Structures are given as C-alpha cells and as structure tokens.
Short mmCIF file of C-alpha atoms in Angstrom, two decimals:
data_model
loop_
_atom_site.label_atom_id
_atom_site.label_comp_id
_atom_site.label_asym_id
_atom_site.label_seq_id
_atom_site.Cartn_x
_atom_site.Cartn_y
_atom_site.Cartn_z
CA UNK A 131 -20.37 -7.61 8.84
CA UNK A 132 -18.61 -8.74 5.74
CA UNK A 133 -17.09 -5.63 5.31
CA UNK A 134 -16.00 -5.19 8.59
CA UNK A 135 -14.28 -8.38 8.62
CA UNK A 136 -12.79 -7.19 5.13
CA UNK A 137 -11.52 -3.85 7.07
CA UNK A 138 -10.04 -5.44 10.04
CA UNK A 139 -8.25 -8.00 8.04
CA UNK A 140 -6.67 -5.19 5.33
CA UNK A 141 -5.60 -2.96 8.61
CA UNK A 142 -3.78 -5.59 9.81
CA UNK A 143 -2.20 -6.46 6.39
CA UNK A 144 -1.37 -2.73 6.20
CA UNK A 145 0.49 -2.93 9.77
CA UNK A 146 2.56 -5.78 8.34
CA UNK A 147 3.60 -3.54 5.57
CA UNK A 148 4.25 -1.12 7.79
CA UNK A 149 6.55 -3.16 9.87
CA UNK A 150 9.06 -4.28 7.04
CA UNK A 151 8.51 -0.50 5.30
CA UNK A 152 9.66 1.27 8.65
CA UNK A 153 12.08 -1.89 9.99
CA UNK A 154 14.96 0.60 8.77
CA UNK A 155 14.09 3.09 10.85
CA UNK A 156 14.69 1.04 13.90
CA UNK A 157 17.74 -0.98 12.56
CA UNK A 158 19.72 0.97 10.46
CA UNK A 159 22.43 2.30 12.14
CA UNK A 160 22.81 -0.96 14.30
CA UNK A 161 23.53 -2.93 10.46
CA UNK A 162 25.31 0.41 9.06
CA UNK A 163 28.03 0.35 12.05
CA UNK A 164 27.61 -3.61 11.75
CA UNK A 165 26.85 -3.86 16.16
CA UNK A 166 24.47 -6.57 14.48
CA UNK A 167 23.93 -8.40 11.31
CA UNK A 168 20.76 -7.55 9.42
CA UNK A 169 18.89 -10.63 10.31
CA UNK A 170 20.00 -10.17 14.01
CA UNK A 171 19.04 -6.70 13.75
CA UNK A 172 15.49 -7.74 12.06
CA UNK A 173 15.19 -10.17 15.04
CA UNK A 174 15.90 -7.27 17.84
CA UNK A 175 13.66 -5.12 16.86
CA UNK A 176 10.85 -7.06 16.05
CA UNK A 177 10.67 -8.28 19.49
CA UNK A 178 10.50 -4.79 21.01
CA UNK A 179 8.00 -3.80 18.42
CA UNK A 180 5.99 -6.66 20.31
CA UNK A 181 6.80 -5.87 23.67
CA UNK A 182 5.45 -2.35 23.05
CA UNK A 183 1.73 -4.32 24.01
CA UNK A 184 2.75 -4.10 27.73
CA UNK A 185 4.10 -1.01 27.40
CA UNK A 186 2.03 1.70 25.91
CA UNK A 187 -1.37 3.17 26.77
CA UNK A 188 -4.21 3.84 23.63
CA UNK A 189 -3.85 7.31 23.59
CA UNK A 190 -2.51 7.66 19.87
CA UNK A 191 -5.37 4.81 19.00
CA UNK A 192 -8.07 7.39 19.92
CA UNK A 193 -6.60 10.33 17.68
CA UNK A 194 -6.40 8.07 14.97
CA UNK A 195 -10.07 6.68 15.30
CA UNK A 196 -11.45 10.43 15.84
CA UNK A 197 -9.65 11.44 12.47
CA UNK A 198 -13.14 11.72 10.68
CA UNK A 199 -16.57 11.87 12.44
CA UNK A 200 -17.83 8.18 13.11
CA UNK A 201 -21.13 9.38 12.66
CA UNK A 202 -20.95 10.82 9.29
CA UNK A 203 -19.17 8.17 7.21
CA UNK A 204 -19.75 4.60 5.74
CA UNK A 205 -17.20 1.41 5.97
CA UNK A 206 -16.43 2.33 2.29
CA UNK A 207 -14.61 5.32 3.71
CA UNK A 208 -12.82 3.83 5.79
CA UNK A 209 -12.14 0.71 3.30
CA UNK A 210 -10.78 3.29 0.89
CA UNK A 211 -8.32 4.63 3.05
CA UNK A 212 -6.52 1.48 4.03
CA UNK A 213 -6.60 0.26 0.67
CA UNK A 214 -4.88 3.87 -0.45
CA UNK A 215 -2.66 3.95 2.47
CA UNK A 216 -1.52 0.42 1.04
CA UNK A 217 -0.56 1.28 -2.25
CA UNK A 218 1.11 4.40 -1.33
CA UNK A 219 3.64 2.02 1.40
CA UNK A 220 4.02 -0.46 -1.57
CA UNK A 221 5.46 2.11 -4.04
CA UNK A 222 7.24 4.05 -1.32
CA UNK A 223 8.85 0.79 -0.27
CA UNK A 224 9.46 -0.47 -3.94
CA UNK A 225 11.07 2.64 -4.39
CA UNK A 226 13.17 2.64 -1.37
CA UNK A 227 11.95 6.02 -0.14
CA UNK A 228 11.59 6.61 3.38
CA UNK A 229 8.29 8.16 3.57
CA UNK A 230 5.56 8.31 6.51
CA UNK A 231 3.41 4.97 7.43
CA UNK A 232 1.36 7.08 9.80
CA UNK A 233 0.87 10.14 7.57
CA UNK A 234 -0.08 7.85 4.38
CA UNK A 235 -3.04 6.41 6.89
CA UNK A 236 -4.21 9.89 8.58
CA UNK A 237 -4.50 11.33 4.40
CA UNK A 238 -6.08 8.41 3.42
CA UNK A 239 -8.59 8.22 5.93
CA UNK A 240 -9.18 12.17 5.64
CA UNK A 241 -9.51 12.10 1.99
CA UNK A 242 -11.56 9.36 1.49
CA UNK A 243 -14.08 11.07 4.55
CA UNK A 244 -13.71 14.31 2.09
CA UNK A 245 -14.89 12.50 -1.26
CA UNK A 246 -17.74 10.99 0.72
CA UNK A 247 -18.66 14.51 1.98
CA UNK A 248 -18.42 16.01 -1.61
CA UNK A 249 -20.61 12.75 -2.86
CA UNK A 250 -23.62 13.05 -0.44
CA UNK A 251 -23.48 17.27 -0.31
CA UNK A 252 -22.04 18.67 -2.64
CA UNK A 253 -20.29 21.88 -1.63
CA UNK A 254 -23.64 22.59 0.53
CA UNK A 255 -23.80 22.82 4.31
CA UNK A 256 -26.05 20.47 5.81
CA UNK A 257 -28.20 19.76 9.10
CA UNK A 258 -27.69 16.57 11.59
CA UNK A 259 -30.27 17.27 15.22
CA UNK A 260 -30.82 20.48 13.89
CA UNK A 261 -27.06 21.74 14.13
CA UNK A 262 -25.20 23.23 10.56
CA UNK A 263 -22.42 21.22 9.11
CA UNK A 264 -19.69 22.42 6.66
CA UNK A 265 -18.92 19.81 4.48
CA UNK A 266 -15.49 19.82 5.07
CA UNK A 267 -15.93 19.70 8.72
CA UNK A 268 -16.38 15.47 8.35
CA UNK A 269 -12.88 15.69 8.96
CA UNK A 270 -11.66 16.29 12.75
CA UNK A 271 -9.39 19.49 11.36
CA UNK A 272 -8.58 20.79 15.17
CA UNK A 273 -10.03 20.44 18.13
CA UNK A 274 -8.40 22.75 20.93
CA UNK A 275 -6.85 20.21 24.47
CA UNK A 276 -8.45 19.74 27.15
CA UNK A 277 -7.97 21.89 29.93
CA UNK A 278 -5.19 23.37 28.56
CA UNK A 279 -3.36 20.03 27.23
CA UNK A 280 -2.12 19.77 23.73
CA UNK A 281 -4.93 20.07 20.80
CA UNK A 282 -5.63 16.94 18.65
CA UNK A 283 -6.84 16.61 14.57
CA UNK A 284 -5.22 16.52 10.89
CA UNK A 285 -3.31 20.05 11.45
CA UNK A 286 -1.56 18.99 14.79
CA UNK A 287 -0.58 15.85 12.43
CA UNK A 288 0.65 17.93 9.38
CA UNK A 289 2.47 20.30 11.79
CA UNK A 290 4.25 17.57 13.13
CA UNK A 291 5.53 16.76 9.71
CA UNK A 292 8.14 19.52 10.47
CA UNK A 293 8.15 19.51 14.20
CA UNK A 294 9.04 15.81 14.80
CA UNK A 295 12.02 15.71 12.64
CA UNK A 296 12.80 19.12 13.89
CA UNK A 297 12.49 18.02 17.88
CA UNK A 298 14.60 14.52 17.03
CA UNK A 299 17.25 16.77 14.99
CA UNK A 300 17.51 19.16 18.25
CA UNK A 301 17.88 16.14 20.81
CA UNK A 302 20.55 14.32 18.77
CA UNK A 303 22.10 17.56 18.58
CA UNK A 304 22.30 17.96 22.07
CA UNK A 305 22.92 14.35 22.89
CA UNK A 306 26.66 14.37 20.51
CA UNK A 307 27.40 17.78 21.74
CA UNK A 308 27.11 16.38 25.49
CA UNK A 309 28.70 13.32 24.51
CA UNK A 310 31.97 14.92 23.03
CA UNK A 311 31.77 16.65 25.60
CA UNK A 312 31.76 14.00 28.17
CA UNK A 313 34.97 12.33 26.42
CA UNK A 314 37.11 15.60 27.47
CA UNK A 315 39.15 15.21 30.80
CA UNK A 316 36.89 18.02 32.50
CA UNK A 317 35.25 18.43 35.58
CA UNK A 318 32.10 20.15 34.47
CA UNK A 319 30.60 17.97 31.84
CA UNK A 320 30.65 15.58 35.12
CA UNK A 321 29.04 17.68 37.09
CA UNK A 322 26.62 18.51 34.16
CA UNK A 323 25.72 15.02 34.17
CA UNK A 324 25.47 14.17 37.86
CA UNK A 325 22.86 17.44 37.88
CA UNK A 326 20.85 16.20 34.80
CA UNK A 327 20.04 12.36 36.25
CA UNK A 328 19.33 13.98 39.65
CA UNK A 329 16.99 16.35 37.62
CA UNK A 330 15.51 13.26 35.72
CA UNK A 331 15.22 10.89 38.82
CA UNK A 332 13.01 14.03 40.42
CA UNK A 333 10.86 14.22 37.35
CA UNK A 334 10.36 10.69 36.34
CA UNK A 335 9.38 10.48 40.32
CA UNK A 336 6.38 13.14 39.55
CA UNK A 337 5.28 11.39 36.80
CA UNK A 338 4.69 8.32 38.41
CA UNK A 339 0.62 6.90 39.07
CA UNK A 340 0.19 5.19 42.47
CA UNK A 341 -1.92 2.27 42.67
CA UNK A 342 -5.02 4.39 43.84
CA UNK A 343 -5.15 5.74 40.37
CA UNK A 344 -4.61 2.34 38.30
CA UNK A 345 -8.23 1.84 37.01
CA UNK A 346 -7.03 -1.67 36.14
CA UNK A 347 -4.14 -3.00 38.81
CA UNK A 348 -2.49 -5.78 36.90
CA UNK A 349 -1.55 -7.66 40.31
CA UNK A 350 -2.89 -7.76 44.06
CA UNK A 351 0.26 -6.48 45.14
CA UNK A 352 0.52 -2.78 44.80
CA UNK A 353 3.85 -2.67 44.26
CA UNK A 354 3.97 -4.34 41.15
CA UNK A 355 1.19 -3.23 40.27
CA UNK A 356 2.36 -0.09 40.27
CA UNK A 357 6.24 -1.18 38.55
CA UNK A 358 3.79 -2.57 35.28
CA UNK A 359 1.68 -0.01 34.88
CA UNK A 360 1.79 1.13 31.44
CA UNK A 361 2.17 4.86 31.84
CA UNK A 362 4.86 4.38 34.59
CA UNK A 363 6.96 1.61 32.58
CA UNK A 364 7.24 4.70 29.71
CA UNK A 365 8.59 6.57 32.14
CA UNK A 366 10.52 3.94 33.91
CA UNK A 367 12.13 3.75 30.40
CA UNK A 368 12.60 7.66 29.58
CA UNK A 369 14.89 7.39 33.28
CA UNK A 370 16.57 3.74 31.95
CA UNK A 371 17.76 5.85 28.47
CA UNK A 372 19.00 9.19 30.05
CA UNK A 373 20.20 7.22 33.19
CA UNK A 374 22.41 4.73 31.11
CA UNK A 375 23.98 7.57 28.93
CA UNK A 376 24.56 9.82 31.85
CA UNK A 377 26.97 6.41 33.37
CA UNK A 378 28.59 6.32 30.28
CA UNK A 379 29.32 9.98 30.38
CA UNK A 380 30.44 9.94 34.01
CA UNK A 381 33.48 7.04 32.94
CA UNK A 382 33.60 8.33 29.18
CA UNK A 383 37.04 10.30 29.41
CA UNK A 384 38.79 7.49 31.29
CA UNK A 385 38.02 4.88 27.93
CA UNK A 386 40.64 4.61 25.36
CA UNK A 387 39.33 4.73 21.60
CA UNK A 388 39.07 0.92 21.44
CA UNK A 389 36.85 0.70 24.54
CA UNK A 390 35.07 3.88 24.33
CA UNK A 391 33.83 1.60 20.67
CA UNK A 392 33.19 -0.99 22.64
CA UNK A 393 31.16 0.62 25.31
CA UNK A 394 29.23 2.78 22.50
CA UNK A 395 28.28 -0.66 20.13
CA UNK A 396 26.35 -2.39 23.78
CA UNK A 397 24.89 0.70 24.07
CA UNK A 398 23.22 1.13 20.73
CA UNK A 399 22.09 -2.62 21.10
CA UNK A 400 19.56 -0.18 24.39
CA UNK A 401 19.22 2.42 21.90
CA UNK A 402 17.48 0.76 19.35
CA UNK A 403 15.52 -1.27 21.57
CA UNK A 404 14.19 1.43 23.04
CA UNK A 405 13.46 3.51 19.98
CA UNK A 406 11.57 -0.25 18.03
CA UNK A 407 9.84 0.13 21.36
CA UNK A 408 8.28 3.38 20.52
CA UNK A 409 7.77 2.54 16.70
CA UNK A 410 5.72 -0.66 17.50
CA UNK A 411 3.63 2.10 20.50
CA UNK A 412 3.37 4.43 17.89
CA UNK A 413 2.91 2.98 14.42
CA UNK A 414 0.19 -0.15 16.03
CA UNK A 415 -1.47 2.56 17.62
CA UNK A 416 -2.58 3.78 14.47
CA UNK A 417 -4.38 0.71 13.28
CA UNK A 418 -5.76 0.18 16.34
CA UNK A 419 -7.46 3.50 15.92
CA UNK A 420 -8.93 2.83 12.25
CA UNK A 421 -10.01 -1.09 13.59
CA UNK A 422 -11.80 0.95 16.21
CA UNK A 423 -13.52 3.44 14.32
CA UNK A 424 -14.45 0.71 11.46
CA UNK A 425 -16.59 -1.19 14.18
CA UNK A 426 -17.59 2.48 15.66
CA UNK A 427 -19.01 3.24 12.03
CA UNK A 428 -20.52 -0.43 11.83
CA UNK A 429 -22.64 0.39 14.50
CA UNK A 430 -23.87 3.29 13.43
CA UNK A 431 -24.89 2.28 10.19
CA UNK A 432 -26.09 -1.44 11.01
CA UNK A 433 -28.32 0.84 13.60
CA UNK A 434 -27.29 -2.94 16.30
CA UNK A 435 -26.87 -2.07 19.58
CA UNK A 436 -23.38 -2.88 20.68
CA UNK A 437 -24.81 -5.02 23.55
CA UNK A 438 -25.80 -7.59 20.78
CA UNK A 439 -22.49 -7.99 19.37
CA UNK A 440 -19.82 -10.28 19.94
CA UNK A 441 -17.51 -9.70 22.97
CA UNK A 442 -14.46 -9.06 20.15
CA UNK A 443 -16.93 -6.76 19.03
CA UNK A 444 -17.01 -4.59 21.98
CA UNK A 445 -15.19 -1.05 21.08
CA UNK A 446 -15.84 2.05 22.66
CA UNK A 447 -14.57 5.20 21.31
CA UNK A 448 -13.03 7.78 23.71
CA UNK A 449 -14.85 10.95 24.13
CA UNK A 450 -12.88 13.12 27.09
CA UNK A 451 -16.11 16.03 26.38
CA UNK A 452 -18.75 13.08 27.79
CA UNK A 453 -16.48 11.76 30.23
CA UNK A 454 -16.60 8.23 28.14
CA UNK A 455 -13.37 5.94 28.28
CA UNK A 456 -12.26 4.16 25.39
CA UNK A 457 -12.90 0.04 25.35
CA UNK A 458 -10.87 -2.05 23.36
CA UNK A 459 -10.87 -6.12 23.83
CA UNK A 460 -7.45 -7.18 23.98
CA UNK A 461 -7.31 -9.01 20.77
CA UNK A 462 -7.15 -5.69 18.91
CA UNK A 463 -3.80 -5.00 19.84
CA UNK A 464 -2.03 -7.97 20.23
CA UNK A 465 -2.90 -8.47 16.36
CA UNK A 466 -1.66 -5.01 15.49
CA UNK A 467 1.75 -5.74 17.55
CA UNK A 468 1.75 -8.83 16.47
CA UNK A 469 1.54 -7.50 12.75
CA UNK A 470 3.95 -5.24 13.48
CA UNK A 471 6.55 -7.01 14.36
CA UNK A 472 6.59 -9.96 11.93
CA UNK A 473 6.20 -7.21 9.63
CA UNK A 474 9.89 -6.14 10.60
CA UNK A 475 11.15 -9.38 10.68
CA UNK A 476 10.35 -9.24 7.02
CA UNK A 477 12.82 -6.28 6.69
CA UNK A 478 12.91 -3.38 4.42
CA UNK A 479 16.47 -3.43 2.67
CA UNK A 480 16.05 -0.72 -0.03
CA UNK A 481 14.90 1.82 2.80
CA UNK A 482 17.85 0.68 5.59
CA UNK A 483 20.77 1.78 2.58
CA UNK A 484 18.83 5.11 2.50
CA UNK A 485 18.68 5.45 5.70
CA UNK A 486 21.84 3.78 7.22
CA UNK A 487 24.45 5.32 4.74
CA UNK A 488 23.17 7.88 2.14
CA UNK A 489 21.86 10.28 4.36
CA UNK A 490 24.90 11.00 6.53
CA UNK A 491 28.14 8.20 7.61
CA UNK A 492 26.82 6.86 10.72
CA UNK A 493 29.58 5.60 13.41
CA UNK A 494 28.69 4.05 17.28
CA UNK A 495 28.57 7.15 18.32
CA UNK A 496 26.23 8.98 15.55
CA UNK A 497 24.02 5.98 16.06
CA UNK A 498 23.58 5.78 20.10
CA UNK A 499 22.87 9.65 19.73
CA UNK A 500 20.31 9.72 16.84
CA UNK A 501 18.32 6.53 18.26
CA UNK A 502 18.21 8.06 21.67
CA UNK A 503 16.90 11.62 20.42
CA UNK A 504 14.38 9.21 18.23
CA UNK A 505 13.50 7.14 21.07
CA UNK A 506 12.96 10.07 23.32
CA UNK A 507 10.91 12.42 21.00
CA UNK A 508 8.78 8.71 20.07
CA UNK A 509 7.88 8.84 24.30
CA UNK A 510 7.04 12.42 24.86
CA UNK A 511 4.77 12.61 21.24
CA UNK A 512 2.96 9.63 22.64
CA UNK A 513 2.81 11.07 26.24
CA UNK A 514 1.15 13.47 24.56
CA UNK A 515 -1.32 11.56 21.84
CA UNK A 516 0.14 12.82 18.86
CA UNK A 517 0.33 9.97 15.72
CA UNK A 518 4.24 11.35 14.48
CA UNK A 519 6.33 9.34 11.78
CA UNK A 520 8.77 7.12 13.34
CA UNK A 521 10.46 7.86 9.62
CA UNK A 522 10.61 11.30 9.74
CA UNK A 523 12.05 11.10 13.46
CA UNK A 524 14.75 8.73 13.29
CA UNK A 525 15.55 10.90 9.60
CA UNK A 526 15.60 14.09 11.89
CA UNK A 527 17.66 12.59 14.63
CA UNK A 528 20.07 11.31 11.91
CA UNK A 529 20.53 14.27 10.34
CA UNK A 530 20.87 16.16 13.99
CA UNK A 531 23.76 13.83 14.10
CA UNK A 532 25.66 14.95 11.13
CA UNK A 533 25.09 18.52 12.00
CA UNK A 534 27.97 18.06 14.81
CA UNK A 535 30.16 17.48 12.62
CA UNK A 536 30.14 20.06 9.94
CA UNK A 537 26.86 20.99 7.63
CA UNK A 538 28.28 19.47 4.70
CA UNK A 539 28.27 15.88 6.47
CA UNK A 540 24.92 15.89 5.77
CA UNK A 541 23.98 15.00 1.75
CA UNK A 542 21.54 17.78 1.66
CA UNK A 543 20.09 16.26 -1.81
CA UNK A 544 19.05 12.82 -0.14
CA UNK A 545 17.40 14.71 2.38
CA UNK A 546 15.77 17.55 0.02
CA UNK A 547 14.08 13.94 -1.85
CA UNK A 548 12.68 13.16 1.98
CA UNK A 549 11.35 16.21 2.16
CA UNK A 550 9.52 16.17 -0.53
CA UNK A 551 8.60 12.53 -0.06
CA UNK A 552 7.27 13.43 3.59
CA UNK A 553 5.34 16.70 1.91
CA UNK A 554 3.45 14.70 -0.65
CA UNK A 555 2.52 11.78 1.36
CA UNK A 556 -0.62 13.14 3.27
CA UNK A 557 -1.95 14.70 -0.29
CA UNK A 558 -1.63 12.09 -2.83
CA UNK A 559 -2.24 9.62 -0.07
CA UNK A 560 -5.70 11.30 0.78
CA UNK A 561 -6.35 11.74 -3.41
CA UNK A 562 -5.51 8.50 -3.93
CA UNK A 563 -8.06 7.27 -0.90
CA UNK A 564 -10.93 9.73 -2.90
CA UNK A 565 -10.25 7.67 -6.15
CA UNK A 566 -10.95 4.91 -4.30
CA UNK A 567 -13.71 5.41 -2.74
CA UNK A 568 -15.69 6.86 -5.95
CA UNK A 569 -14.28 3.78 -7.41
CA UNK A 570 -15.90 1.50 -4.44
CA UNK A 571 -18.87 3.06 -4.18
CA UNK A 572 -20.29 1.80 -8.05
CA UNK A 573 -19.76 -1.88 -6.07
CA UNK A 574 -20.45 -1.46 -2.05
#
C-alpha cells in the first residue's frame, strides 16, 4: 500500500509539472500579442484547465491505463515510468523545449513494462491459463476499434506524433484562409459561412445524448440534465467555437483595421479558453489513467479483493470486450485537474518565448486561428480516445498559421529542433523508465 500511496502522490506531482511545462501552449499567443499579461494569462487558463472536470468524459484515462497489461506488471513498473516521465519534463522544461507531456508518460510506462518483460523472460515466450505470450506483447502495441471505431495502443499514439500537428496545421490553415477571406467585401464568403453554422447546428444536433441514455443524470430535470452532460457540453462547445467565428465572419468586412483588432483580441480571450479546456481534458486524463492502472496492478499483486478496500480505492478498469465500465471515485480527477491547473498557474516562461515568438510572429489574428484549429483537433482526438500532445498541436496549428502567409514566415530551424524533440521523447523517455526500473528493482 506504501507504494501505491508513493505512485499516486508522484502522478500527481508529475501533472503539476505538466501544467507549468505545457502552460505555454495554452497562453502564448494571448502574452505574445499582449490581449493579456502573463500572470493574467497564467490565471485564465488555469481555471479552464479546472473546469475541464465537468466537462470531459474518461475516455483518454482508459487508453492510458490499458498502455501495458495490468496483469503482467508490478507497481515498480509503473513507479519507474512516472519517475522517468519526470525527469524527462524537468530537462525539457529547463531547457525550454517544447516537447510532449503525454508522449514522455505513454514511453515511460511502455518501457519500463518492456525491461520488466526482458527481466522475468528473457527473450522467451511464455504461458499465462495456458495461452502463449511474446514478451514484447506486455505492451498494448494495437488493438483494432470496436465495431469499426478507431483502434487504440502505443502505435495509434506514435502515429499521432505526426498526425496531430499535421490535423492542427490543416485547420489553422483553413481557419486564416476563411478568415481573410471573410474580411473581403464579397458575397460568397457570407454565404460560405451562413452554410457552414447551418451545417454545424445539424451536426452538433446528432451528436447530442438524450436523457434516456445518461447512465448518471446530474439533475431530476431532464433538461438540464441533458444541457450538463459531459459528452453534450463538448459538443455544446465545438458549436460555441465555430458559431462565434462564423458571427465574426458574417460582420468582418464592415470593421475598420482598428476594430477588426479589437474584435479579434475578445475573441482570442474564447480561443484560448477553449483550447486550456481541452489541455486540462486531455493532459489530466493521462494521469488519471496511470493512478488507475497503479491500483488495477495493486490488486492483482496484493491478490485483496477490491470489495475490501477503501471506497477511494474503488477503480475499475474499462474493458469494452467484457462489457465492463470503467469506475473511478471522484477524488481521482479532481486531484489531477486540480494539479493541473495550479501547475499552470506556476507558468512555463522559457517554453511561452519558444512558442509565442520564435516559431513564427504571431498577431490577433494568427492567434484566434491557431488556438481554434488547437482547440478543435484537442475535441475530436478526445471524442475519439486518443492521448495527443497538446504541444505538438498548438506547435502544428501555429505553424498552419504562418503557412498563410508565405513558407518562409515560418523559422523552419526552430521547428526542425521540435521535431526532433517530439521524435526522441517516446524513446529516451521509455529507456530512461528501463534504467529505472532495473535500478528500483535491487530496492522494491
């Protein structure tokens, strides 16, 4: 229990770090266009980070816990890889390089898993209830979706690596070229826009759960019950973003320069809410997942039945292939949102001048585009239980951004150093998590 206790208390340390290490994601362009000054921008997002508990589901939580069997490992492996995924933060942050929170956890718990699998079998296969194991196979590499939905493990992860920046590079893209658009005197980027928020009030509308399916109803009334569920207030949100841009884009040509400024700095004060909104649903998500599986892994190596322990105890992993619904007592995440947050009130300077100024100049404009395009791609990855790096989004969206412009607005060696940064991260993150552990192991 010791160790568990040791665990819990280290994951929540690591979310802290996590929060002033990735506060620049969420509040750099706000401070590098000055809309706020870095302590009010600190403040801003921190909040949202919280308010993320109310909003998000524990989808993300689950893919995290189910990174390495539960059955197969020890707390040491699991101790290992938060301690790794620590140091790794520390120098990235002392360093002032943007790299992955998310990915530095997922290779730290995968290669600590490994060096246990190497430690108790070698290279050799090995029987559990009569079934053949590789030992390789302790980590969850890919495990095809459900019914057709999207496949979960390490490689959807890594892919991602490339794919997130990639999808918040295309939406920023998009989002300037529509907004420059929208600031010509021309009919048809008007009637563009009118089509795309009938076409998102239609499919927001589809998404929606009625209060039949709420397995929990937060109120007797249905309505609200229905207004707060979790899954519907990310959508409600997904409409609020597109909806708000689309109204500036209706009245857009009509501003002059001076309140076309002033119209674009209120609305990156909703675009970076919204986007710290999906880095506190993503990035908490993650610890919440490795909390979980440490107390999944307690119990199967304590051999207590999880009736006997402690109603803060209580975790259930997810398992869609036996029907079994994740349980998590509420004190889980309100610590990890909690951590979270006060973590980005702690800020991250170093990272917000890499990411605020050297990658591209960031005006209103650049920044309500890139933070929207981060936001958004932040919703539909959860939607859709992927763990992405809020770092490697907001980078892509940025990036996206300067790509309007001309190719050259983008200082291609800053973001080669990312690159390489984001690359590395899983593999000296999971190598440093195998030290570890062999290190551990002579004392646990």
């Amino acid at each position: 229990m010791t160790l568990l206790i040791i665990i819990i208390v280290l994951a929540l340390i690591f979310d802290y770090i996590n929060g002033f290490h990735d506060a620049a994601n969420a509040i750099a362009t706000v401070v590098a266009t000055k809309v706020l000054s870095p302590f009010q921008a600190v403040l801003w997002a921190a909040f949202f980070n919280f308010l993320a508990y109310w909003v998000f589901g524990l989808g993300v939580a689950n893919t995290v816990a189910k990174t390495a069997e539960a059955s197969e490992i020890n707390l040491v492996v699991i101790l290992a890889g938060v301690v790794a995924a620590i140091i790794w933060n520390l120098i990235t942050w002392w360093q002032g390089i943007p790299s992955s929170s998310s990915h530095t956890l997922i290779g730290g718990f995968a290669g600590a898993a490994l060096a246990h699998a190497f430690a108790v079998h070698g290279f050799s296969d090995y029987t559990i209830d009569g079934n053949v194991h590789h030992w390789y196979n302790i980590v969850s590499w890919y495990k095809a979706g459900k019914d057709g939905g999207m496949p979960s493990g390490v490689l959807i992860i890594i892919a991602f690596i490339v794919l997130a920046p990639l999808l918040g590079a295309l939406m920023s893209y998009l989002i300037s070229i529509w907004l420059l658009n929208a600031s010509r005197k021309s009919i048809f980027p008007k009637i563009f826009t009118v089509a795309l928020m009938i076409l998102t009030i239609w499919f927001v509308q589809g998404q929606m759960v009625s209060f039949a399916d709420i397995e929990k109803p937060r109120f007797v009334s249905h309505f609200w019950s229905v207004v707060f569920e979790s899954h519907n207030i990310k959508w409600f949100l997904v409409a609020f973003i597109i909806l708000t841009v689309s109204l500036f884009c209706l009245i857009f040509s009509s501003l002059n320069l001076h309140q076309a400024n002033a119209w674009l700095k209120k609305m990156q004060l909703v675009s970076s809410a919204a986007f710290s909104l999906g880095h506190g649903g993503n990035d908490s998500q993650k610890v919440m997942g490795i909390i979980a599986a440490a107390v999944a892994v307690y119990i199967q190596t304590s051999g207590v039945a999880i009736e006997s322990l402690p109603d803060w105890l209580q975790v259930t992993l997810a398992n869609d292939d036996k029907g079994i619904k994740g349980v998590m007592p509420d004190w889980i995440p309100l610590a990890c949102y909690t951590a979270i947050a006060v973590g980005t009130l702690s800020g991250g300077w170093k990272i917000v001048k890499t990411m605020g100024s050297k990658i591209t100049k960031v005006t209103s404009f650049e920044g309500v585009a890139a933070e929207t395009a981060g936001a958004l791609t932040l919703y539909i990855t959860e939607h859709f239980k992927v763990p992405v790096s809020t770092t490697h989004t907001i980078t892509g969206s940025i990036i996206g951004v300067g790509l309007t412009k001309r190719i050259s607005a983008v200082r291609w060696g800053v973001t080669v150093s990312l690159i390489w940064a984001w690359v590395l991260t899983i593999p000296i993150s999971a190598l440093l998590a195998a030290i570890c552990y062999y290190f551990l192991s002579i004392f646990l």
